[in-house]
Amino acid sequence: MAVSGIVLIGYLLAHMYGNLKVFAGQAAFDEYAHHLRTIGEPVLPHTGLLWVIRVVLLVAVVAHAYAAFKLWKRNHHGRGGAKRYHAPRAARGVQRSYSSFTLRWGGIIIALFVVFHLLNFTWQVITPGGASASPYERVVNGFSVWWLVVAYTIAMLAVGFHLRHGTWSALTTLGANTSTVARHRLNLIAYVVAGVVTVGFLLPPFSILFGLVR
Amino acid sequence: MKITVRVWRQDGPEAEGRMVPYEVDDVSEHMSFLEMLDVLNERLTMRGEEPITFDHDCREGICGSCDLVIDGIPHGPQQTTTCQLHMRSFSDGDTIDVEPFRAGPFPVIKDLMVDRSALDRIIQAGGFISAPTGTAPDAHATPVPKNDADHAFDAATCIGCGACVAVCPNGSSMLFTSAKVTHLGLLPQGQPERRSRVVNMLNQQDAEGFGGCTNIGDCTAVCPKGIPFETISRLNRDLLGSLARGRD
Amino acid sequence: MSDKQHESLRDRVLGSVRHAADSVKDSVGDLVNSVDADALFDHGDDIADTKAPKVDIAQRWDERKFSAKLVNPANRRKLSVIIVGTGLAGASAAATLGEAGYKVTSFCYQDSPRRAHSIAAQGGINAAKNYRNDGDSVYRLFYDTVKGGDFRSRESNVYRLAQVSTNIIDQCVAQGVPFAREYGGLLDNRSFGGVQVSRTFYARGQTGQQLLLGAYQALERQIAAGTVTMHTRHEMLELIVVDGKARGVVVRDMVTGDIESHTADVVVLASGGYGNVFYLSTNAMGCNVTATWRAHRKGAYFGNPCYTQIHPTCIPVSGDYQSKLTLMSESLRNDGRIWVPKSGEDKRDPREIPEDERDYYLERIYPAFGNLVPRDIASRAAKNVCDEGRGVGPGGLGVYLDFADAIERLGRKSVEAKYGNLFDMYAQITGENPYETPMRIYPAVHYTMGGLWVDYDLQSSIPGLFVTGEANFSDHGANRLGASALMQGLADGYFVLPNTINDYLAAGPFAKVDESHPAVAEAVGAVKGRIDKLLSIKGSRTVDSFHKELGHIMWDYCGMERTEEGLRKAISRIRELKSEFWSDVRVLGTGEGVNQALERAGRVADFIELGELMCIDALHRRESCGGHFRAESQTEDGEALRHDDEYAYVAAWEFGGEDRKPVLHKEPLVYEYVEMKQRSYK
Ligand SMILES: Cc1cc2nc3c(=O)[nH]c(=O)nc-3n(C[C@H](O)[C@H](O)[C@H](O)COP(=O)(O)OP(=O)(O)OC[C@H]3O[C@@H](n4cnc5c(N)ncnc54)[C@H](O)[C@@H]3O)c2cc1C
Ligand code: HEM
Ligand code: HEM
Ligand code: SF4
Ligand code: F3S
Ligand code: FES
């Protein structure tokens, strides 16, 4: 779980960095998208590395989701079924953070989003703003449509929450959390990662929507 | 003061349970929560109704027998044991929900009493140091740094109440298990079995049907002995160690 | 018959039964008041311990281990041992005997062996390690314990206890018990209970918990290994005796209600103390005398039942709903000053009472020791001022333990560092802030020195019945020193019993006893009959109301100070209570499944019988010694006065039969190594 999660975090950070190239203009962005496909040539075939990344990603996502659902089932059993306590107070837990609460639903929202996202930008099945051969144009076209931006915003918030708890949890699971100081530090890292990713991803769509990038 | 308690009544392990309201008047703020239930039980007996069954023994916060979920929180609104909770934490006219510790591996026996023997079986799987009687070297033969001894002690204060399980949204006994792993793992005497201990205890934890820990942290927030969250990470570290090097 | 008719008939029948009971009560009362103490019991032959070898005291234990018959490891699997109790004494014995290869079956009434009441011990455990190099030795620990027991314990046993004390610490450290350590990594010690050396090992204020967890883990390890079979939530209700030998127990499965018999080659009772006969005590709610009392009724002698230890620093009672008393560490008396107002009329806030209207009575009466006099003396003095009407707090049962001076002298910070956790505990229970207002304390029943009589091998007067820990009449004489009960429990379980029980088992395995054996059927039938009886009375009083009443009688007349008149009164009131209990107790529900009221009813019934024997024992011992203070036997200035010429013996009581007089056997005590002296703390 933790390992697959960390792989996904790593991908997200890289992906975000790539997206921010939107600010560097069409050429840079397209170059980057193109570059993704040509790294490693001629050792690797065209889009070789991208495929490696894709496979790793796919494995990580499948592993992650599989682990998540298995855990979900086990934990459902562990707590003794759906209806646990009658007292209304129980539903909120004692000190649970909102992000830990939304982990699973957040995960599912993200999964749905990724499918939509792929249909949108990669396969161009759904293209609200108009399709294009230039990835840059696809993005700019897309985010000129307000509801797409809203959809992305919701998804990115889900990603943020998921990562806020996910990062903290993954590092703890990997045994880094062995003192109070370490705990505060981990919490901080988790907030930073979550914050950076959310804001980082959201910058391009909003910039486009408000016409800063066109 | 006068309060209403809504208590989970269940005749036996297989029976259906339900919440039953009882009014209790003349409650003194100096009463412990369990003494309030004693008073209620005396009155129920005189009315010819069967008294409420609940576990308790030492009534001084150390044996870990008492285990009520009060208003949705194991051991109630204060971070202490049920027996050390006093009625001054409530006000006149309050309605208080009283339920058993719930988790898959804690089946209800009757009313508020549950079976927590799964925790003993986790200890059986490895929560000990093998030191046959009479074979020990002199106690001063192995000094233990004070810091390690103190941290081991912090973890060793777990009373095995199971509140961590009862609150964990996953029904995980991770805090309980990691407290023992941490206690024994920090001491030089605990080293030889350190790697096999953590794997065996976790396997037993899974076999008993406890959930997996997703680092929610509610467990430490209700633990009456304040077992620190760090113990969980220590367990994970030991686990990675044993997975990496293989168990011996 | 209609319900109404039925009810009126029942009332009439009950009424006449009660009337009859009343007249019986009166005549019993008269009887008790009109006769001499001896009419309450019969005299039997003297008894002696025949197991301690007659060699120099330092060699006795080695000699006994050598002379005891051994059991070859291959045969051990064929020998079965039943152990009742999983406290320090029971868990350590079960783990050790299981490890040795015997087939062990273990019982406790809690849901886990880890919850036995040993878990609650706070202060520490003694051992003659002499790690402080302050002149401690096995001999000094032996000497202190004999003297502390007010010369009413057996020298051989105490010497052995001191000898094995050092092994206990080694064993516990090897198991991972996190004792307090110093910066150098070595074990820390403190001094305890008025001795001049530092020999007490401790684990913060949770020594009992850590020691028990060590023993519990060793026990769980054996359970996993299959050498020990554990039955939790099982209560022993009867002993099975076949051809004069203890061969098993009858237990009730407290979850299903099933009555089961278990047989074995030998039975060990490690069922703890009976302080709950007083209802309010520092014991856990479930602590009981049932296991040992049932064995007593089957022939095991009960040693010194009246010896009870009353601890001076407990949190006082706050109302009649109170269910138990909580101990506060004795160490508080090092810095706290104990006082009450000079006038009983003075109901002011303690902080407003000026110095010259306070009575620091311990400092006044015992200028040399002041607030640090031994437990029994501090307790009795508190009772005396409260009896004078000068007690404080609800019901006038409390005295102030004031830290104002200490806070002024040392600063709040250092008081907090020393006693912070105790102050927090006090605040949690009382809701008062002890930094601001003085604490209130009152004595409470804490420990019972009495218990089943055993010889040097820890075998009772029934062959094949061994008794360990607080359940036996033990090594503490008339008074136990602080931090010595944990030592005794573990000494018995880890080191003594495993080296003596083999002498008995070497003759085994004994002829198999199965469920159809008449002795087993009889014991099972007796248990079932008793339960049916309790359920069928359907009277008008709850079990707790009887227990509370018994507690009041015991506390008033067989508590800190005992008098001839009071004890006689107590005996007749207990007899009345007994007949009322058996005709008017109300236990609802059935014997099937969990029935906590039924469990308590059985325990209270046994406490009532024990209470009577305690009073008879206290009445017959017309001297003051240790925890037993007879008002008639005191020096001119009110101190305890022993009568060594008449009472230097263990009183071992034999059950005389249902509603018959008990029989007193004396085990004379001989002191060869320590000279008998009177205590003085002025
Ligand atoms: C609050 C407190 C503080 C103390 N502090 C200290 C201290 O600092 N130092 C010290 O040396 N001593 C101390 N003592 C005394 C000491 O703790 C006890 O004397 C000792 O632990 C008794 O151990 P045990 O094994 O004999 O009995 P227990 O630990 O009481 O165990 C009794 C066992 O018998 C079982 N049992 C009882 N009856 C039955 C039955 N009918 N059927 C089945 N099972 C039964 C119980 O389930 C339990 O497992 C303290 C005692 C108290 C109450
Ligand atoms: C299929 C959709 C997803 C689901 C159902 C899902 C569900 C979960 C769940 C239940 C956890 C908690 C497990 C734990 O804390 O141990 C979790 C943790 C985590 N998730 Fe997801 N998630 C999904 C997608 C993602 C994605 C796309 C990413 C990253 C971009 C991600 C990153 C993480 C991380 C880093 C953790 C922490 C791992 C750990 O604590 O061990 N998840 N996820
Ligand atoms: C606003 C934020 C985002 C923008 C603007 C964005 C943009 C893009 C673009 C333009 C592509 C197409 C690249 C190409 O085909 O060359 C792409 C691919 C992809 N994106 Fe995003 N993305 C965003 C957020 C996310 C998030 C949050 C995730 C995952 C949780 C994600 C996962 C992916 C994946 C898996 C691919 C496919 C890569 C491949 O295999 O080609 N994206 N993204
Ligand atoms: S870790 Fe805390 S909550 Fe869990 S069993 Fe131990 S003491 Fe109870
Ligand atoms: S609440 Fe549960 S998820 Fe883990 S951190 Fe505690 S066990
Ligand atoms: S009853 Fe022992 S901890 Fe509450």
Short mmCIF file of N, CA and C in Angstrom, two decimals, chain C residues 586-645:
data_model
loop_
_atom_site.label_atom_id
_atom_site.label_comp_id
_atom_site.label_asym_id
_atom_site.label_seq_id
_atom_site.Cartn_x
_atom_site.Cartn_y
_atom_site.Cartn_z
N ARG C 586 -32.00 -11.78 47.36
CA ARG C 586 -32.68 -11.77 46.08
C ARG C 586 -31.65 -11.86 44.95
N VAL C 587 -31.66 -13.01 44.29
CA VAL C 587 -30.79 -13.18 43.12
C VAL C 587 -31.69 -13.46 41.93
N LEU C 588 -31.70 -12.54 40.97
CA LEU C 588 -32.57 -12.72 39.82
C LEU C 588 -31.89 -13.56 38.74
N GLY C 589 -32.65 -13.92 37.74
CA GLY C 589 -32.08 -14.64 36.60
C GLY C 589 -31.91 -16.12 36.90
N THR C 590 -31.14 -16.77 36.05
CA THR C 590 -30.97 -18.21 36.18
C THR C 590 -29.49 -18.55 36.32
N GLY C 591 -29.21 -19.83 36.46
CA GLY C 591 -27.83 -20.28 36.54
C GLY C 591 -27.17 -20.38 35.18
N GLU C 592 -27.96 -20.25 34.14
CA GLU C 592 -27.38 -20.36 32.80
C GLU C 592 -26.85 -19.01 32.34
N GLY C 593 -25.78 -19.03 31.61
CA GLY C 593 -25.22 -17.79 31.09
C GLY C 593 -24.62 -16.94 32.20
N VAL C 594 -24.27 -15.72 31.81
CA VAL C 594 -23.65 -14.81 32.78
C VAL C 594 -24.68 -14.40 33.82
N ASN C 595 -24.30 -14.48 35.09
CA ASN C 595 -25.17 -13.96 36.14
C ASN C 595 -24.29 -13.41 37.25
N GLN C 596 -23.98 -12.12 37.15
CA GLN C 596 -23.02 -11.54 38.08
C GLN C 596 -23.54 -11.49 39.51
N ALA C 597 -24.86 -11.33 39.65
CA ALA C 597 -25.40 -11.30 41.01
C ALA C 597 -25.24 -12.66 41.68
N LEU C 598 -25.40 -13.70 40.89
CA LEU C 598 -25.23 -15.06 41.42
C LEU C 598 -23.78 -15.28 41.86
N GLU C 599 -22.85 -14.81 41.02
CA GLU C 599 -21.43 -14.94 41.38
C GLU C 599 -21.18 -14.26 42.73
N ARG C 600 -21.69 -13.05 42.85
CA ARG C 600 -21.44 -12.30 44.09
C ARG C 600 -22.11 -12.95 45.27
N ALA C 601 -23.29 -13.51 45.04
CA ALA C 601 -24.02 -14.11 46.16
C ALA C 601 -23.20 -15.26 46.75
N GLY C 602 -22.61 -16.08 45.88
CA GLY C 602 -21.81 -17.20 46.36
C GLY C 602 -20.63 -16.69 47.18
N ARG C 603 -20.02 -15.63 46.72
CA ARG C 603 -18.85 -15.09 47.43
C ARG C 603 -19.26 -14.52 48.79
N VAL C 604 -20.37 -13.77 48.80
CA VAL C 604 -20.79 -13.15 50.05
C VAL C 604 -21.15 -14.23 51.08
N ALA C 605 -21.78 -15.30 50.61
CA ALA C 605 -22.15 -16.38 51.54
C ALA C 605 -20.89 -16.91 52.23
N ASP C 606 -19.80 -17.06 51.48
CA ASP C 606 -18.57 -17.55 52.08
C ASP C 606 -17.92 -16.50 52.98
N PHE C 607 -18.00 -15.24 52.56
CA PHE C 607 -17.45 -14.17 53.40
C PHE C 607 -18.15 -14.15 54.77
N ILE C 608 -19.44 -14.40 54.77
CA ILE C 608 -20.16 -14.36 56.04
C ILE C 608 -19.60 -15.42 56.98
N GLU C 609 -19.38 -16.62 56.44
CA GLU C 609 -18.85 -17.69 57.29
C GLU C 609 -17.43 -17.36 57.74
N LEU C 610 -16.63 -16.84 56.81
CA LEU C 610 -15.27 -16.47 57.17
C LEU C 610 -15.27 -15.38 58.24
N GLY C 611 -16.18 -14.40 58.09
CA GLY C 611 -16.24 -13.29 59.04
C GLY C 611 -16.41 -13.81 60.46
N GLU C 612 -17.24 -14.79 60.60
CA GLU C 612 -17.46 -15.34 61.94
C GLU C 612 -16.17 -15.96 62.47
N LEU C 613 -15.48 -16.71 61.63
CA LEU C 613 -14.24 -17.34 62.09
C LEU C 613 -13.18 -16.28 62.44
N MET C 614 -13.14 -15.20 61.63
CA MET C 614 -12.18 -14.14 61.93
C MET C 614 -12.44 -13.56 63.31
N CYS C 615 -13.71 -13.36 63.62
CA CYS C 615 -14.04 -12.77 64.92
C CYS C 615 -13.70 -13.74 66.04
N ILE C 616 -13.94 -15.03 65.81
CA ILE C 616 -13.61 -16.01 66.86
C ILE C 616 -12.10 -16.02 67.07
N ASP C 617 -11.36 -15.99 65.98
CA ASP C 617 -9.90 -15.98 66.09
C ASP C 617 -9.43 -14.73 66.85
N ALA C 618 -10.02 -13.58 66.48
CA ALA C 618 -9.63 -12.32 67.12
C ALA C 618 -9.99 -12.35 68.60
N LEU C 619 -11.11 -12.98 68.90
CA LEU C 619 -11.59 -13.03 70.28
C LEU C 619 -10.68 -13.91 71.13
N HIS C 620 -10.24 -15.02 70.53
CA HIS C 620 -9.45 -15.96 71.33
C HIS C 620 -8.04 -15.43 71.58
N ARG C 621 -7.55 -14.57 70.70
CA ARG C 621 -6.19 -14.06 70.85
C ARG C 621 -6.23 -12.80 71.70
N ARG C 622 -6.12 -12.99 72.98
CA ARG C 622 -6.23 -11.85 73.90
C ARG C 622 -4.89 -11.15 74.05
N GLU C 623 -4.33 -10.76 72.98
CA GLU C 623 -3.09 -9.97 72.99
C GLU C 623 -3.17 -9.04 71.79
N SER C 624 -2.30 -8.05 71.79
CA SER C 624 -2.20 -7.20 70.60
C SER C 624 -0.91 -7.58 69.89
N CYS C 625 -1.01 -7.82 68.60
CA CYS C 625 0.22 -8.08 67.85
C CYS C 625 -0.03 -7.68 66.40
N GLY C 626 0.96 -6.99 65.82
CA GLY C 626 0.87 -6.59 64.42
C GLY C 626 -0.45 -5.94 64.10
N GLY C 627 -1.12 -6.45 63.08
CA GLY C 627 -2.36 -5.86 62.62
C GLY C 627 -3.54 -6.13 63.55
N HIS C 628 -3.31 -6.91 64.58
CA HIS C 628 -4.40 -7.27 65.49
C HIS C 628 -4.24 -6.53 66.82
N PHE C 629 -5.05 -5.51 67.05
CA PHE C 629 -4.95 -4.72 68.28
C PHE C 629 -6.14 -5.00 69.17
N ARG C 630 -5.88 -5.62 70.30
CA ARG C 630 -6.95 -5.85 71.27
C ARG C 630 -6.88 -4.76 72.31
N ALA C 631 -7.98 -4.01 72.45
CA ALA C 631 -7.98 -2.86 73.35
C ALA C 631 -7.61 -3.27 74.77
N GLU C 632 -7.96 -4.51 75.12
CA GLU C 632 -7.67 -4.95 76.49
C GLU C 632 -6.19 -5.21 76.71
N SER C 633 -5.43 -5.29 75.64
CA SER C 633 -4.02 -5.62 75.79
C SER C 633 -3.16 -4.49 75.26
N GLN C 634 -2.99 -3.45 76.09
CA GLN C 634 -2.15 -2.35 75.69
C GLN C 634 -1.32 -1.87 76.88
N THR C 635 -0.23 -1.19 76.55
CA THR C 635 0.62 -0.66 77.62
C THR C 635 -0.06 0.56 78.19
N GLU C 636 0.55 1.11 79.24
CA GLU C 636 -0.08 2.28 79.89
C GLU C 636 -0.29 3.42 78.93
N ASP C 637 0.67 3.61 78.00
CA ASP C 637 0.46 4.73 77.08
C ASP C 637 -0.18 4.30 75.77
N GLY C 638 -0.95 3.23 75.83
CA GLY C 638 -1.81 2.91 74.69
C GLY C 638 -1.16 2.18 73.55
N GLU C 639 0.03 1.58 73.78
CA GLU C 639 0.66 0.85 72.70
C GLU C 639 0.33 -0.64 72.79
N ALA C 640 0.49 -1.32 71.63
CA ALA C 640 0.17 -2.75 71.55
C ALA C 640 1.01 -3.56 72.53
N LEU C 641 0.39 -4.52 73.18
CA LEU C 641 1.11 -5.36 74.14
C LEU C 641 0.93 -6.83 73.75
N ARG C 642 2.06 -7.46 73.41
CA ARG C 642 2.04 -8.87 73.05
C ARG C 642 2.16 -9.74 74.28
N HIS C 643 1.69 -10.95 74.19
CA HIS C 643 1.87 -11.91 75.29
C HIS C 643 2.53 -13.15 74.73
N ASP C 644 3.86 -13.10 74.64
CA ASP C 644 4.59 -14.19 74.00
C ASP C 644 4.47 -15.51 74.76
N ASP C 645 4.32 -15.40 76.08
CA ASP C 645 4.22 -16.64 76.86
C ASP C 645 2.98 -17.44 76.48
#
